[in-house]
Short mmCIF file of C-alpha atoms in Angstrom, two decimals:
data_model
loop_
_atom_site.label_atom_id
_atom_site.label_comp_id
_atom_site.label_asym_id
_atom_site.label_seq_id
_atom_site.Cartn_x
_atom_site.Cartn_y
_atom_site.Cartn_z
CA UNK Q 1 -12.82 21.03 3.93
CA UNK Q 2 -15.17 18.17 3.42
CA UNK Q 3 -14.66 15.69 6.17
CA UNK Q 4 -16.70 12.40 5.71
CA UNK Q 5 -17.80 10.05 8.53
CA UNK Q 6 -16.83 6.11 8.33
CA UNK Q 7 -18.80 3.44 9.78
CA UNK Q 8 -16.23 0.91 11.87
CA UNK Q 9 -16.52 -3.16 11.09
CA UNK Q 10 -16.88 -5.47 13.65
CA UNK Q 11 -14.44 -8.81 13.62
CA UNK Q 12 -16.20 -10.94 11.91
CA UNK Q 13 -17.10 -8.68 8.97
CA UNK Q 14 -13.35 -8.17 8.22
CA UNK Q 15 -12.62 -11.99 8.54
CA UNK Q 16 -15.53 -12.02 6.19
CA UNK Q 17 -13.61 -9.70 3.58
CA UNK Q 18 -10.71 -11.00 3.94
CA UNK Q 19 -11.95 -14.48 3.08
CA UNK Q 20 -13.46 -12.53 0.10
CA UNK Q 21 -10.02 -11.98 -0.66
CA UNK Q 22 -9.39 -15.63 -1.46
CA UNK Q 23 -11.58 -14.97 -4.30
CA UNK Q 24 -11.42 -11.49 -5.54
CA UNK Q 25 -8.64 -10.86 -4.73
CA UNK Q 26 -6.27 -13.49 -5.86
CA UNK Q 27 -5.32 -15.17 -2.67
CA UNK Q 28 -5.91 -15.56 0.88
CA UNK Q 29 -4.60 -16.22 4.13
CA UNK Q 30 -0.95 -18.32 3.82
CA UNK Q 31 0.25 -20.41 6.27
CA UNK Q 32 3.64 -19.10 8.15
CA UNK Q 33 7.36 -19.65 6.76
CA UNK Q 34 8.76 -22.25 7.13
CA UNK Q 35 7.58 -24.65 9.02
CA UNK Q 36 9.55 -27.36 11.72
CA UNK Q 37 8.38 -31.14 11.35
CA UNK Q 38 6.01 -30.17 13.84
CA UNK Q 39 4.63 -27.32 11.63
CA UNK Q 40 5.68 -24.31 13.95
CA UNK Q 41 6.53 -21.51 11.88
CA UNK Q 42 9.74 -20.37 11.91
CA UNK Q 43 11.73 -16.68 12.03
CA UNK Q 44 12.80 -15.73 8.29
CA UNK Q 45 16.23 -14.78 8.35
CA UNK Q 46 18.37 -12.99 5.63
CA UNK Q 47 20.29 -15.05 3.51
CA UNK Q 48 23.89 -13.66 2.37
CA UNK Q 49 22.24 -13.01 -1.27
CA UNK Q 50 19.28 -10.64 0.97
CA UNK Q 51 22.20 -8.97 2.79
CA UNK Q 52 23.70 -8.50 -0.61
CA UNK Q 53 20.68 -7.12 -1.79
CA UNK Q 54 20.53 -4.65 0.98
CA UNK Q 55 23.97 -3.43 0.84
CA UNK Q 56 23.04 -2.92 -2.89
CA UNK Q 57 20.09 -1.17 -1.83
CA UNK Q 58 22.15 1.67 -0.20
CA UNK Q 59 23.31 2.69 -3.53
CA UNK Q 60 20.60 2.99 -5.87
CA UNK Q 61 18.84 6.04 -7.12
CA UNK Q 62 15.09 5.87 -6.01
CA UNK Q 63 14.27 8.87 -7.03
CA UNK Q 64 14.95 8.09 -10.99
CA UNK Q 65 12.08 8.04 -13.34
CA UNK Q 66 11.37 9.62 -16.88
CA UNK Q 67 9.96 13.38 -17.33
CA UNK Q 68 6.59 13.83 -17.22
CA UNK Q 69 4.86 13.85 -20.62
CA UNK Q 70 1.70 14.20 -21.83
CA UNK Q 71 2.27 12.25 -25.35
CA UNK Q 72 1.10 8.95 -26.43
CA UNK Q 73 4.09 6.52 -27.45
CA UNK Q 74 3.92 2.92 -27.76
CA UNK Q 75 3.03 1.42 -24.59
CA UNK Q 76 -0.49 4.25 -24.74
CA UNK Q 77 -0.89 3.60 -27.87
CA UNK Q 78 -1.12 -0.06 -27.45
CA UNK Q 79 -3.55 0.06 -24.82
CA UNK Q 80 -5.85 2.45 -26.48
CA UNK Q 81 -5.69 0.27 -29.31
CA UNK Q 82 -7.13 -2.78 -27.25
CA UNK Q 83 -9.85 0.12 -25.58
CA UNK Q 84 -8.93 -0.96 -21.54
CA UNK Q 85 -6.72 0.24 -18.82
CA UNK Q 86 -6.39 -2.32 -16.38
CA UNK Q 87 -4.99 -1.09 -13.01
CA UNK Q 88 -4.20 -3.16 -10.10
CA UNK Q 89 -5.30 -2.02 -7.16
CA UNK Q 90 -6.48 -3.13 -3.59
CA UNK Q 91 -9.82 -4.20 -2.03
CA UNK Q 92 -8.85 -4.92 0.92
CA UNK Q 93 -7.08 -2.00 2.93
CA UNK Q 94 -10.08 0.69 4.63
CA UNK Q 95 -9.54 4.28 2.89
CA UNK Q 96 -6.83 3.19 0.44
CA UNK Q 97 -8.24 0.52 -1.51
CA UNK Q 98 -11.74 -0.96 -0.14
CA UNK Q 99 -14.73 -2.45 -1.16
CA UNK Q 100 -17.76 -0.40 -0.59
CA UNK Q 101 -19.92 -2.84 1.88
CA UNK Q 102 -23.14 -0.34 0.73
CA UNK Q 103 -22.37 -0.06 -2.65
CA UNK Q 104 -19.94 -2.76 -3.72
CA UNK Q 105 -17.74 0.21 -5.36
CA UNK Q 106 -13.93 0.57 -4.38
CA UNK Q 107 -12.94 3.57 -2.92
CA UNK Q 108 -10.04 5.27 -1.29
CA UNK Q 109 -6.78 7.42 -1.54
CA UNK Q 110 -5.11 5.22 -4.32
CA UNK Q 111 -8.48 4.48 -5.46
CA UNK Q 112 -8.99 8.09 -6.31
CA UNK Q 113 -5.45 8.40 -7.91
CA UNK Q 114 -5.82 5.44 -10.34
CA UNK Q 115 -9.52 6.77 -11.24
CA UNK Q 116 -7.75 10.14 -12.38
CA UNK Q 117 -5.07 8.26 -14.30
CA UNK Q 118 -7.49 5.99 -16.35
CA UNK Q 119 -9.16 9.01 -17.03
CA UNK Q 120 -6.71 11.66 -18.24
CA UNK Q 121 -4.88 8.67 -19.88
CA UNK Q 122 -8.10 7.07 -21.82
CA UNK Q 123 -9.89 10.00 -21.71
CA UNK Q 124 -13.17 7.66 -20.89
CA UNK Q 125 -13.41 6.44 -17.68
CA UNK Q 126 -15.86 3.31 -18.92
CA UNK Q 127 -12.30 2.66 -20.70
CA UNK Q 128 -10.75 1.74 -17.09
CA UNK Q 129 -10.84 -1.23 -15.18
CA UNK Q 130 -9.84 -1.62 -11.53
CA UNK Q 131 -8.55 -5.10 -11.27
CA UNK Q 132 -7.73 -6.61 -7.58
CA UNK Q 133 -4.39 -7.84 -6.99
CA UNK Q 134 -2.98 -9.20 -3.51
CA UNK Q 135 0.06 -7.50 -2.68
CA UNK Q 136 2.60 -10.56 -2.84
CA UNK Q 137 1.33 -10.35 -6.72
CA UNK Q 138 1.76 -6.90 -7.68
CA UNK Q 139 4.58 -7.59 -9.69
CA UNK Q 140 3.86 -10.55 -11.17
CA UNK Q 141 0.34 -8.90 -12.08
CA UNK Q 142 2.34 -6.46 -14.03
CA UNK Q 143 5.41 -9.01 -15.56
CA UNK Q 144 2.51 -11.10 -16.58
CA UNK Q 145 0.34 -8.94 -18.10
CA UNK Q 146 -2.53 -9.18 -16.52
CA UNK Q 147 -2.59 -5.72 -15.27
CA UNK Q 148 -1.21 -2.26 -17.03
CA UNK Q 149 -0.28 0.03 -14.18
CA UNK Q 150 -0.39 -1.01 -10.39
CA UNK Q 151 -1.91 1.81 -7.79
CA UNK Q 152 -1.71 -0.48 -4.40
CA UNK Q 153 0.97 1.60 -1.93
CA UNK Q 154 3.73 -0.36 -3.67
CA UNK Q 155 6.77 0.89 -2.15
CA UNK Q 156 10.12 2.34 -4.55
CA UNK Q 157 12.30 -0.07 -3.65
CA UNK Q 158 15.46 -0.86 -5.44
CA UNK Q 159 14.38 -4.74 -5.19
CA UNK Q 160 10.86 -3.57 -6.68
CA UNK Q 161 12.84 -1.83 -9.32
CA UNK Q 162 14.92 -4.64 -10.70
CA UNK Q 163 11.24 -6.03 -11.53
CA UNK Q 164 9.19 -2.94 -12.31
CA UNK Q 165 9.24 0.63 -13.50
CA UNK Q 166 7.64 3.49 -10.95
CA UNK Q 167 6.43 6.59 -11.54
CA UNK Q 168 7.26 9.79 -9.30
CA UNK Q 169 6.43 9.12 -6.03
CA UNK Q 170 2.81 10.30 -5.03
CA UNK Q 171 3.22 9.82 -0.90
CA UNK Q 172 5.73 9.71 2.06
CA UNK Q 173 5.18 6.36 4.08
CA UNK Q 174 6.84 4.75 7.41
CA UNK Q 175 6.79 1.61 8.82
CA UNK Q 176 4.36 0.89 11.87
CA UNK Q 177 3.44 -1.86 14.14
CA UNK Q 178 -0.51 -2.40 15.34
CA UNK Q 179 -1.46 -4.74 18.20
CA UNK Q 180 -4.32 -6.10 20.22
CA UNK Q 181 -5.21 -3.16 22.70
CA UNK Q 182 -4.18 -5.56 25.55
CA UNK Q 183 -0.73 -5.67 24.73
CA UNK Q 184 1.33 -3.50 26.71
CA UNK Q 185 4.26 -3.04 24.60
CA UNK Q 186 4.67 0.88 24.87
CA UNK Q 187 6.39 1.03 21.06
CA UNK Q 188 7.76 -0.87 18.27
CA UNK Q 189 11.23 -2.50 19.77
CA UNK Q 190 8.84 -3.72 22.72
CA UNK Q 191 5.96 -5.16 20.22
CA UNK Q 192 7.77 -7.16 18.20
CA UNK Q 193 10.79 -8.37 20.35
CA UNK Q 194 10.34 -12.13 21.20
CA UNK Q 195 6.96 -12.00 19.27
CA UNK Q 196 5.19 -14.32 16.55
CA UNK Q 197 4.79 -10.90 14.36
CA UNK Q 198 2.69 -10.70 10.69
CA UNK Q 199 3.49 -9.00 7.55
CA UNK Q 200 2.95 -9.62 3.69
CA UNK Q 201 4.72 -11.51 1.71
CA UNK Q 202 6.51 -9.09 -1.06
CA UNK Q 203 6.48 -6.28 1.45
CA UNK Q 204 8.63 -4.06 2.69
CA UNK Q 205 7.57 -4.92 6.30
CA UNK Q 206 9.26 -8.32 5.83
CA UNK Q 207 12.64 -6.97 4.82
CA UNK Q 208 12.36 -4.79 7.89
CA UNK Q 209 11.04 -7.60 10.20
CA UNK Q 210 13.93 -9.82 8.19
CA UNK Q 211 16.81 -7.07 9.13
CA UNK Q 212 15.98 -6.54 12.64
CA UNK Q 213 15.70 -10.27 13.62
CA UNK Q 214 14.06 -9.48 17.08
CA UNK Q 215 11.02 -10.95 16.13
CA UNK Q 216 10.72 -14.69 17.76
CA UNK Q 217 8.77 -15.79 14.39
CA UNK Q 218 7.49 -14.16 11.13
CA UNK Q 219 4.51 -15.07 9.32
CA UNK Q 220 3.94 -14.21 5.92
CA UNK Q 221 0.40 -13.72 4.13
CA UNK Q 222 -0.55 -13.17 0.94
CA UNK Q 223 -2.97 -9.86 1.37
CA UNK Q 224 -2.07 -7.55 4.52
CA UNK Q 225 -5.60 -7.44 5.93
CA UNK Q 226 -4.72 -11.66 6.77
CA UNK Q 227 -2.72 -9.56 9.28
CA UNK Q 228 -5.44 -8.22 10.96
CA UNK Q 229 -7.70 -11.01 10.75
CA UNK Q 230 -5.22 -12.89 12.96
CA UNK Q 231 -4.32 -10.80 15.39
CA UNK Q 232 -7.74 -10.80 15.88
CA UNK Q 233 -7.53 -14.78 16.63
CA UNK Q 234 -4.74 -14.81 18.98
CA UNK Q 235 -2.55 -16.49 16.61
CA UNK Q 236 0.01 -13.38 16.10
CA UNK Q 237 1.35 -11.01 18.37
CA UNK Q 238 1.74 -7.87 16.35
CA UNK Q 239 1.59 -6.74 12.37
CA UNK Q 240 3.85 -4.83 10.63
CA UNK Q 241 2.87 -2.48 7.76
CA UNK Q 242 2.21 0.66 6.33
CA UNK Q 243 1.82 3.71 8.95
CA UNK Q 244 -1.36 4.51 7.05
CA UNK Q 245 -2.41 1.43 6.34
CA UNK Q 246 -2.00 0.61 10.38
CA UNK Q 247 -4.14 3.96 10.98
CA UNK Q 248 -6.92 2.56 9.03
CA UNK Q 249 -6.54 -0.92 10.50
CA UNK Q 250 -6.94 0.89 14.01
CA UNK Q 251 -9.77 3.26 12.52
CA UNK Q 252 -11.59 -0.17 11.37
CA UNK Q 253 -11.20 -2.17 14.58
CA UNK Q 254 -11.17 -0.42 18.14
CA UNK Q 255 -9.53 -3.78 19.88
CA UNK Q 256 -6.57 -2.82 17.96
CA UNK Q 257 -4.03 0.33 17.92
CA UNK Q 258 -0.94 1.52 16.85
CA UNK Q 259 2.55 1.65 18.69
CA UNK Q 260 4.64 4.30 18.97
CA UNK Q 261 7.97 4.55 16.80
CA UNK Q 262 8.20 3.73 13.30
CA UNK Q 263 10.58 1.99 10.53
CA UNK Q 264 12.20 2.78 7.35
CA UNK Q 265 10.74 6.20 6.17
CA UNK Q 266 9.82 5.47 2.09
CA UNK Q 267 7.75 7.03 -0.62
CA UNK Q 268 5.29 4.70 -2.87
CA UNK Q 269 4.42 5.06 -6.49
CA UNK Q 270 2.78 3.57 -9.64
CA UNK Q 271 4.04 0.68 -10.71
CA UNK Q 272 4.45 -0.16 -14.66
CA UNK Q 273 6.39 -2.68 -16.83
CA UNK Q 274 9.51 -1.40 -17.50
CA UNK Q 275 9.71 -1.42 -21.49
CA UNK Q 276 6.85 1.10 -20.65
CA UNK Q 277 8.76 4.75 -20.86
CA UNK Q 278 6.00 6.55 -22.34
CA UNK Q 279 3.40 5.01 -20.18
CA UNK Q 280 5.82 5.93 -17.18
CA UNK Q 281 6.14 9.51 -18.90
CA UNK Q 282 2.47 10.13 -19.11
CA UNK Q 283 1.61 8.87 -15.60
CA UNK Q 284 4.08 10.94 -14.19
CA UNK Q 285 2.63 13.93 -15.91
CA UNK Q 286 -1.21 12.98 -14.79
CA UNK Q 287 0.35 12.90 -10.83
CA UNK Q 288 1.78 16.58 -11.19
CA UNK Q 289 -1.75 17.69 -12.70
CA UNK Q 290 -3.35 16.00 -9.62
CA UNK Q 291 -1.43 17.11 -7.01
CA UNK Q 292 -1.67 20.93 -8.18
CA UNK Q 293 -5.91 20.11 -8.73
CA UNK Q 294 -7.13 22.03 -5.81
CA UNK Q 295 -10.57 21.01 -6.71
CA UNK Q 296 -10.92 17.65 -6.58
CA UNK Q 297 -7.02 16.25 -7.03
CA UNK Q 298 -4.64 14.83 -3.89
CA UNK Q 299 -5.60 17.63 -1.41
CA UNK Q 300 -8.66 16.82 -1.55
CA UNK Q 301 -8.21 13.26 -1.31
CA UNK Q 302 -6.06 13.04 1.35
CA UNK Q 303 -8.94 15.22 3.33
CA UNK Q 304 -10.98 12.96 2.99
CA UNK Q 305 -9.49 9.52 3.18
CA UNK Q 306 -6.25 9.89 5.53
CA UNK Q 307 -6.14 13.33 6.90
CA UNK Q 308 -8.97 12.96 9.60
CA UNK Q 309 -7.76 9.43 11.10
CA UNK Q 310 -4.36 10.44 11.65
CA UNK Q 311 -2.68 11.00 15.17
CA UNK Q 312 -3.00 14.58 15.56
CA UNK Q 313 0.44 15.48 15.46
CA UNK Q 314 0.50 13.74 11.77
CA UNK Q 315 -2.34 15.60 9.89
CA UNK Q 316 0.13 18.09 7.94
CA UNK Q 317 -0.32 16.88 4.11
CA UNK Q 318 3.23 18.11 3.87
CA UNK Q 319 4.41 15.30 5.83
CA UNK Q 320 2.82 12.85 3.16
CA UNK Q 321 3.41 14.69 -0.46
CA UNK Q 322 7.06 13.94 -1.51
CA UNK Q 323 9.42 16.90 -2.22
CA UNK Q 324 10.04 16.31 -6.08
#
């Protein structure tokens, strides 16, 4: 197994990239929400209508999508006839969806899957374009047109589904919450309790953070790297987000690490518009190809981006490929 070595940033690099964000990416940094007179940021609480939501939540089937296909309906057709895929994806988050500092390329686990799906879908892969989106606009990326498919560890969600269509899921993901290496919270209950804790806006971190209501204030930012940027500047206590997006926070940064205990267990997929059946259809059938491509499919790149920065009780890829 190919294991490859990864060169750490210091501080102000990553405040550099995530300023990049601003730019590239489609936002940066947000203030927190909402503010007093005095403009302290306040805890975000669930209103009755996000309780409602929740309850709701409890009883909808994320595990629905269409069979896997490897015809060309409408929505394909469409976007062969225009001659570009445009996926969303990140820049921003180290061996998922980053930007190369060397080569200026992306790279990473989802960068790898939505490579593979322009290709096997366009059959070109000068026919694909890797568009960044922040995560607070994957969906309107998608609603709006900008984008075709979204490949940026967006969560199925039954609030995400009301909005979007998902393909089968393509990995198992928890909750986590990373702090300054100072902090002596021993796990996540003690991190965030009474604490001025980050997440991004549209995530599930926020409904999490939301439903607990432990944490003594929430801000919200627009990319999840913001996160990191300002723990880094002593104005937040703790982030909440991805467990391997956390990993790869800590991997980046050694003045950081991550907590014991975890939230929410959840599986992420590819997002699509949701008059898009066939598109749905075909993705689905490029994810079962990749997973059983020994070669050079998921194996392979969970080996080499996630696998080797993982606690060492966590390194199974069995613990990450969903069972369906």
């Amino acid at each position: 197994m190919r294991r490859r070595s990864v060169r750490t940033r210091p501080a102000a690099a990553l405040a550099l990239l995530a300023a990049g964000a601003a730019v590239l990416g489609g936002g940066g940094p947000s203030g927190a929400v909402p503010a007093t007179a005095t403009g302290a940021p306040q805890a975000v609480r669930p209103t009755g209508q996000e309780q409602a939501g929740q309850e709701e939540a409890e009883s909808c089937d994320l595990t629905s999508t269409v069979p896997p296909s490897t015809v060309d309906g409408t929505a394909v057709k469409a976007i062969k006839a225009k001659g570009t895929l445009i996926i969303g994806v990140d820049q921003n988050s180290y061996r998922w969806g980053a930007r190369n500092p060397n080569t200026g390329e992306l790279e990473g686990f989802d960068i790898d899957l939505a490579r593979a799906i322009g290709a096997a879908v366009m059959g070109d892969p000068a026919k694909v374009v890797l568009k960044p989106v922040s995560t607070a606009g994957r969906a309107d990326a998608l609603t709006g047109n900008q984008v075709d498919l979204i490949v940026r560890t967006m969560t199925i969600s039954c609030a995400n589904l009301k909005k979007v269509a998902f393909s089968r899921s393509y990995f198992n993901i928890k909750q986590r919450v990373l702090v300054p290496r100072s902090s002596t919270a021993k796990n996540l209950d003690e991190a965030i309790g009474g604490k001025t804790v980050c997440a991004a806006d549209g995530s599930v971190a926020k409904d999490v953070l939301n439903a607990k209501k432990s944490a003594k204030q929430l801000v919200l930012v627009t990319n999840q790297l913001d996160c990191l940027v300002r723990m880094q500047l002593g104005k937040v206590d703790a982030t909440m987000t991805d467990d391997e997006l956390a990993v790869g926070q800590a991997a980046q940064d050694q003045t950081v690490k991550v907590v014991d205990g975890f939230e929410q267990p959840e599986t992420i997929g590819v997002a699509m518009r949701q008059n898009s059946t066939d598109l749905t259809a075909r993705v689905n059938q490029v994810i079962s190809d990749y997973y059983t491509d020994k070669d050079k499919g998921w194996q392979k790149s969970f080996e080499r981006w996630v696998q080797p920065y993982l606690p060492e009780n966590s390194k199974d890829p069995g613990l990450y490929w969903p069972a369906r």
